[in-house]
mmCIF file of N, CA and C in Angstrom:
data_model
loop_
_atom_site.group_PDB
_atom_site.id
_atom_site.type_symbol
_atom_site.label_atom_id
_atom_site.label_comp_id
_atom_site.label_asym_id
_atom_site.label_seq_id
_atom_site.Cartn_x
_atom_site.Cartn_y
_atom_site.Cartn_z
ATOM 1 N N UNK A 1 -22.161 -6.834 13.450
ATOM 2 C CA UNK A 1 -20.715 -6.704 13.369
ATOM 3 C C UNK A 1 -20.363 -5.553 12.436
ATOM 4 N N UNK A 2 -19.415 -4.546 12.688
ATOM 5 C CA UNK A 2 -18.794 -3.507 12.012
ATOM 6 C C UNK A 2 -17.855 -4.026 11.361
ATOM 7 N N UNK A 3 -17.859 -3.378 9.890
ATOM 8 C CA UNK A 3 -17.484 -3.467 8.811
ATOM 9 C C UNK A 3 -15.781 -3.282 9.234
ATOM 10 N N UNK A 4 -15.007 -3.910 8.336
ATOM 11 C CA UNK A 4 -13.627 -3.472 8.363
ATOM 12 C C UNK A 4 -13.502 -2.305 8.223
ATOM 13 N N UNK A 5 -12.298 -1.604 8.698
ATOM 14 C CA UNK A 5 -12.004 0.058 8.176
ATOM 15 C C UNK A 5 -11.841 0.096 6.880
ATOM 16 N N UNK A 6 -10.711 -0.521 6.364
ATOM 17 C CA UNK A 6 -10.094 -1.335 4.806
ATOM 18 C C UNK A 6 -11.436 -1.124 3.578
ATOM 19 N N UNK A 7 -12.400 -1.330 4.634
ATOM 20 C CA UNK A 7 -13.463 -1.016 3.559
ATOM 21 C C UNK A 7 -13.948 -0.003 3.129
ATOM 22 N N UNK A 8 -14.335 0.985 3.704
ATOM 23 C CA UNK A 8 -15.351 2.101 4.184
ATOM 24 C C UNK A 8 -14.291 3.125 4.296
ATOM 25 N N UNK A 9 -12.798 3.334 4.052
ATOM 26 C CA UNK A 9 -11.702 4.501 4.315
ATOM 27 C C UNK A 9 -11.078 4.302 3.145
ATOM 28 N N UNK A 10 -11.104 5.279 2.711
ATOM 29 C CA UNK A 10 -9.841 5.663 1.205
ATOM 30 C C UNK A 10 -8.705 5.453 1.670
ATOM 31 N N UNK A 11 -7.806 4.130 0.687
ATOM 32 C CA UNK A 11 -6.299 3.912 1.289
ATOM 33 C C UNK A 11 -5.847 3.913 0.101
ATOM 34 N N UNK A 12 -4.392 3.823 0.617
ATOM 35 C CA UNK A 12 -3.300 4.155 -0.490
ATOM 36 C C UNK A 12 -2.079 2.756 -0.164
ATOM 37 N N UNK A 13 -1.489 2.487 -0.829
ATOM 38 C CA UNK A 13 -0.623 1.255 -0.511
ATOM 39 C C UNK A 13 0.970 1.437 -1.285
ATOM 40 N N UNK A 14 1.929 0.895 -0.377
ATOM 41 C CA UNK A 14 2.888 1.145 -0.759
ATOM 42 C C UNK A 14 3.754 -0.283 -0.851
ATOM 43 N N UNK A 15 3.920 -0.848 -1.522
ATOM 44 C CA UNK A 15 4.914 -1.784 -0.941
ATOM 45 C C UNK A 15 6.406 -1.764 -2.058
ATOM 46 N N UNK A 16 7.378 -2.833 -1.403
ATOM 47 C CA UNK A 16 8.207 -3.252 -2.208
ATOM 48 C C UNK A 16 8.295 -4.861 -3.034
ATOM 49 N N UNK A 17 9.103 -4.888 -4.263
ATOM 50 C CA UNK A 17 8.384 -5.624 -5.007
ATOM 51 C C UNK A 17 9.710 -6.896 -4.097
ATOM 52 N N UNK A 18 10.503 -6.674 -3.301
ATOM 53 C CA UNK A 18 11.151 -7.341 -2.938
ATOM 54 C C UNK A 18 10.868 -8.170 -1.580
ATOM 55 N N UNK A 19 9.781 -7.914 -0.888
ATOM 56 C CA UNK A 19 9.466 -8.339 0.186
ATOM 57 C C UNK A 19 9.585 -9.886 0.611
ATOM 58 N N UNK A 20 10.145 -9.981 1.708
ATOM 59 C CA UNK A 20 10.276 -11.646 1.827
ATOM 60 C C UNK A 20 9.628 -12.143 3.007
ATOM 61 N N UNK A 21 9.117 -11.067 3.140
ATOM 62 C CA UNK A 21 8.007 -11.650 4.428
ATOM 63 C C UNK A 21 6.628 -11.698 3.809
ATOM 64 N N UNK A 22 5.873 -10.955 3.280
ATOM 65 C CA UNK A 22 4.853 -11.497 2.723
ATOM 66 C C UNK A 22 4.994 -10.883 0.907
ATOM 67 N N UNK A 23 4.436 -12.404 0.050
ATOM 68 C CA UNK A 23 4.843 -11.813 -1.598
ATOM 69 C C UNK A 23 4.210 -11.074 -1.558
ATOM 70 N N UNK A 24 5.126 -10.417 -2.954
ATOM 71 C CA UNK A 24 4.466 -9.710 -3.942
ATOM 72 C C UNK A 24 2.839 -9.541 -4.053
ATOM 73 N N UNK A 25 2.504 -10.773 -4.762
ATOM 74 C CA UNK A 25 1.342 -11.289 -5.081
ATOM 75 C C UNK A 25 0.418 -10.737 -4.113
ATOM 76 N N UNK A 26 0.836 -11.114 -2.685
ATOM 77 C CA UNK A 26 -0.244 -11.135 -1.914
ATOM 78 C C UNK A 26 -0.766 -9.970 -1.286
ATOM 79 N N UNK A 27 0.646 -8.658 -1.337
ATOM 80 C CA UNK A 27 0.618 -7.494 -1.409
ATOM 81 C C UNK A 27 -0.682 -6.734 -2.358
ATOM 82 N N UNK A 28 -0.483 -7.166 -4.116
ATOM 83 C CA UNK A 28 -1.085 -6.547 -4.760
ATOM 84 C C UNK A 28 -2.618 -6.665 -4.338
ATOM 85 N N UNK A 29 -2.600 -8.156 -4.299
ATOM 86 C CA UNK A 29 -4.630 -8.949 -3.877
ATOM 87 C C UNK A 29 -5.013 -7.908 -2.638
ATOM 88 N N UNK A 30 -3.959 -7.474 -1.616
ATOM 89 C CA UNK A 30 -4.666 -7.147 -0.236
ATOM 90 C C UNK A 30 -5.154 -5.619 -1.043
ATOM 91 N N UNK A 31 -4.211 -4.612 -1.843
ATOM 92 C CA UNK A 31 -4.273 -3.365 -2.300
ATOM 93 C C UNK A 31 -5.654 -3.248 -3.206
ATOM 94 N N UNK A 32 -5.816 -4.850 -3.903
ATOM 95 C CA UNK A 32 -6.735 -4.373 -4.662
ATOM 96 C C UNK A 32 -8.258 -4.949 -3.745
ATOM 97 N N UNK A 33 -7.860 -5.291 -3.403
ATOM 98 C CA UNK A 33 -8.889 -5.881 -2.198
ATOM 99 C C UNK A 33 -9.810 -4.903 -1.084
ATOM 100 N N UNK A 34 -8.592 -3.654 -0.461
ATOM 101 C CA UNK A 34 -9.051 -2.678 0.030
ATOM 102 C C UNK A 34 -9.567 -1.497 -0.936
ATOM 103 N N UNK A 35 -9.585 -1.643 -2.449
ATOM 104 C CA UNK A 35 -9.982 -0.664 -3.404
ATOM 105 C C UNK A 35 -8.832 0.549 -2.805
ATOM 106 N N UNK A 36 -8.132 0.033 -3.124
ATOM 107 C CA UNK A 36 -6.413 1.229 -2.884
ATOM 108 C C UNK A 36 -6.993 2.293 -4.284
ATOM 109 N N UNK A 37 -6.497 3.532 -3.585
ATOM 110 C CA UNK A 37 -6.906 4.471 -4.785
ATOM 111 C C UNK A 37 -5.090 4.956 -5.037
ATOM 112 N N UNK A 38 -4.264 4.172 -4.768
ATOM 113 C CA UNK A 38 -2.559 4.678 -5.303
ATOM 114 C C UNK A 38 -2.291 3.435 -4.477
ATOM 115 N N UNK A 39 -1.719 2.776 -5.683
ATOM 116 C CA UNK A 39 -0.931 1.563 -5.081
ATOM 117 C C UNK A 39 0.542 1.363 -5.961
ATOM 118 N N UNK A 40 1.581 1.825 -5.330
ATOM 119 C CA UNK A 40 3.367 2.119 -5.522
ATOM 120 C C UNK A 40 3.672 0.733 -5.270
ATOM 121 N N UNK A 41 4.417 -0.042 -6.019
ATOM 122 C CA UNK A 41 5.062 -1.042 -6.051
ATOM 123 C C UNK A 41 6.591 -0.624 -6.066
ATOM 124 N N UNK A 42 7.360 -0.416 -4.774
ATOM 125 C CA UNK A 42 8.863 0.270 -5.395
ATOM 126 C C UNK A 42 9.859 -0.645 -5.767
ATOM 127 N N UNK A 43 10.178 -0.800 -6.891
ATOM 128 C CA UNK A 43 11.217 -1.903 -7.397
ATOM 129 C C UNK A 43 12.601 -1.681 -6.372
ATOM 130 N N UNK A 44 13.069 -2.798 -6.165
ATOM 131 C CA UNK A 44 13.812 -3.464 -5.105
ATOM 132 C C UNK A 44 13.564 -3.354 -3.690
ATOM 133 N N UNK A 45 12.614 -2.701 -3.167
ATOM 134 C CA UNK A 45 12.493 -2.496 -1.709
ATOM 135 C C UNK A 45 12.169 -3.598 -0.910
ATOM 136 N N UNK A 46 12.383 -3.911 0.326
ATOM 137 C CA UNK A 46 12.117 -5.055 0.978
ATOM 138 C C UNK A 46 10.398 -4.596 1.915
ATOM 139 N N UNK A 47 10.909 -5.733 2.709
ATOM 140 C CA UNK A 47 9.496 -5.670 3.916
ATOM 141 C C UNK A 47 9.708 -4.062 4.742
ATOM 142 N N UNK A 48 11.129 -3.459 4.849
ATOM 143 C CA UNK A 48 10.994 -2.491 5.605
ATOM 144 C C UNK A 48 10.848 -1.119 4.722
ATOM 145 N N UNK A 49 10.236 -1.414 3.567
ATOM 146 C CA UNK A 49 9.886 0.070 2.676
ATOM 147 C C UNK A 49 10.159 1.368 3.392
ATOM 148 N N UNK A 50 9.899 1.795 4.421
ATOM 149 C CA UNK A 50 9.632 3.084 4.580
ATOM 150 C C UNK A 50 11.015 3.449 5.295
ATOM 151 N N UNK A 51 11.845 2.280 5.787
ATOM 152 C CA UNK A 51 13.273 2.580 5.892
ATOM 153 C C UNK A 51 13.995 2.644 4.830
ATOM 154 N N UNK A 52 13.674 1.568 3.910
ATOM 155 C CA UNK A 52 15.043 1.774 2.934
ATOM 156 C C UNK A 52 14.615 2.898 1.795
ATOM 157 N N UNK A 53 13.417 3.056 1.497
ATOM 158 C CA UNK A 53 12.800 3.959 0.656
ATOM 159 C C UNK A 53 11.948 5.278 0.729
ATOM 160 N N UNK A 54 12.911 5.710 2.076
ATOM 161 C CA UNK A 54 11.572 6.908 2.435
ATOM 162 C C UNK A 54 11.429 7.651 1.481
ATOM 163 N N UNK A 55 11.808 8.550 0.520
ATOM 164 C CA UNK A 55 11.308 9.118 -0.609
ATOM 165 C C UNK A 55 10.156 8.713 -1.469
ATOM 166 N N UNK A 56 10.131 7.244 -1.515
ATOM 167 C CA UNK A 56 9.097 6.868 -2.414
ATOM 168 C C UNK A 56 7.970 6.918 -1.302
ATOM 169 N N UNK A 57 8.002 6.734 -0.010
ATOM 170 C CA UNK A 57 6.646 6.074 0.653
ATOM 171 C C UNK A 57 6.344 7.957 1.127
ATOM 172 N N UNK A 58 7.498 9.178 1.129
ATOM 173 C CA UNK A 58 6.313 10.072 1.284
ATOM 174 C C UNK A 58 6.286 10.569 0.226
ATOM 175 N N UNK A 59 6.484 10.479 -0.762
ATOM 176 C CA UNK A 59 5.514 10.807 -2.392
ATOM 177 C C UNK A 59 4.257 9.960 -2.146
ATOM 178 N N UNK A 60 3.932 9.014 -1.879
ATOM 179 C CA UNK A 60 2.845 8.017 -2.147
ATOM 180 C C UNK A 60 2.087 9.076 -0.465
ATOM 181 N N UNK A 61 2.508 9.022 0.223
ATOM 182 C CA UNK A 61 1.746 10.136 1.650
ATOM 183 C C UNK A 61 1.043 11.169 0.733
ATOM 184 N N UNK A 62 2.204 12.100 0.335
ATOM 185 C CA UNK A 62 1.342 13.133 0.124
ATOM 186 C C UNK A 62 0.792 12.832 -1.010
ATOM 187 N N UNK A 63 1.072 12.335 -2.185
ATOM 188 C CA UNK A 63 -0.036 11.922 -3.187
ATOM 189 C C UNK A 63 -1.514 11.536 -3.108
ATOM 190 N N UNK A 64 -1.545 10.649 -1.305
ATOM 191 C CA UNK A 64 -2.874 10.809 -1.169
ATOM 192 C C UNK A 64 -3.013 11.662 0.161
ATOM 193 N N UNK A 65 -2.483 12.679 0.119
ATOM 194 C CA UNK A 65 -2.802 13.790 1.195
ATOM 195 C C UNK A 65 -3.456 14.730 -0.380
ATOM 196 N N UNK A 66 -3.257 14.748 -0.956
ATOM 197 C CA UNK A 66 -3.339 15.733 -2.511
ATOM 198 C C UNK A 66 -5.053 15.320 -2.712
ATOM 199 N N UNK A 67 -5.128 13.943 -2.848
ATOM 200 C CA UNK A 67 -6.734 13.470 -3.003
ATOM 201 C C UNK A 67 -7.657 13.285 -1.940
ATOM 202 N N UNK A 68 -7.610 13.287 -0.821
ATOM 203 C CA UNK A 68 -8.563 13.663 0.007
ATOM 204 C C UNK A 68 -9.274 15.033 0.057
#
């Protein structure tokens, strides 16, 4: 069986600390779980981060477009 991607690929994680579809909490465990090399927590954002916060989620893009 092949390994997860999550494992074996440099990721970056973005979430909001407001999410009501899946917590906080469980956000951070999955980020630190995949060995996230930039993990953005954006204070007040919901489950749809990259709508209500596009500024923060492409700083966190190119931040890891910068480290590859």
């Amino acid at each position: 069986m092949r390994e997860p991607g999550w494992r074996a690929t440099p990721s970056w994680f973005v979430h909001g600390d407001r999410d009501l579809n899946i917590p906080a909490a469980a956000l951070r465990f999955m980020a630190e779980r995949a060995g996230s090399r930039g993990t953005r927590e954006i204070a007040g954002a919901s489950h749809a981060v990259g709508v209500s916060q596009p500024d923060a989620v492409a700083a966190a893009v190119l931040d890891a477009v910068r480290h590859v």
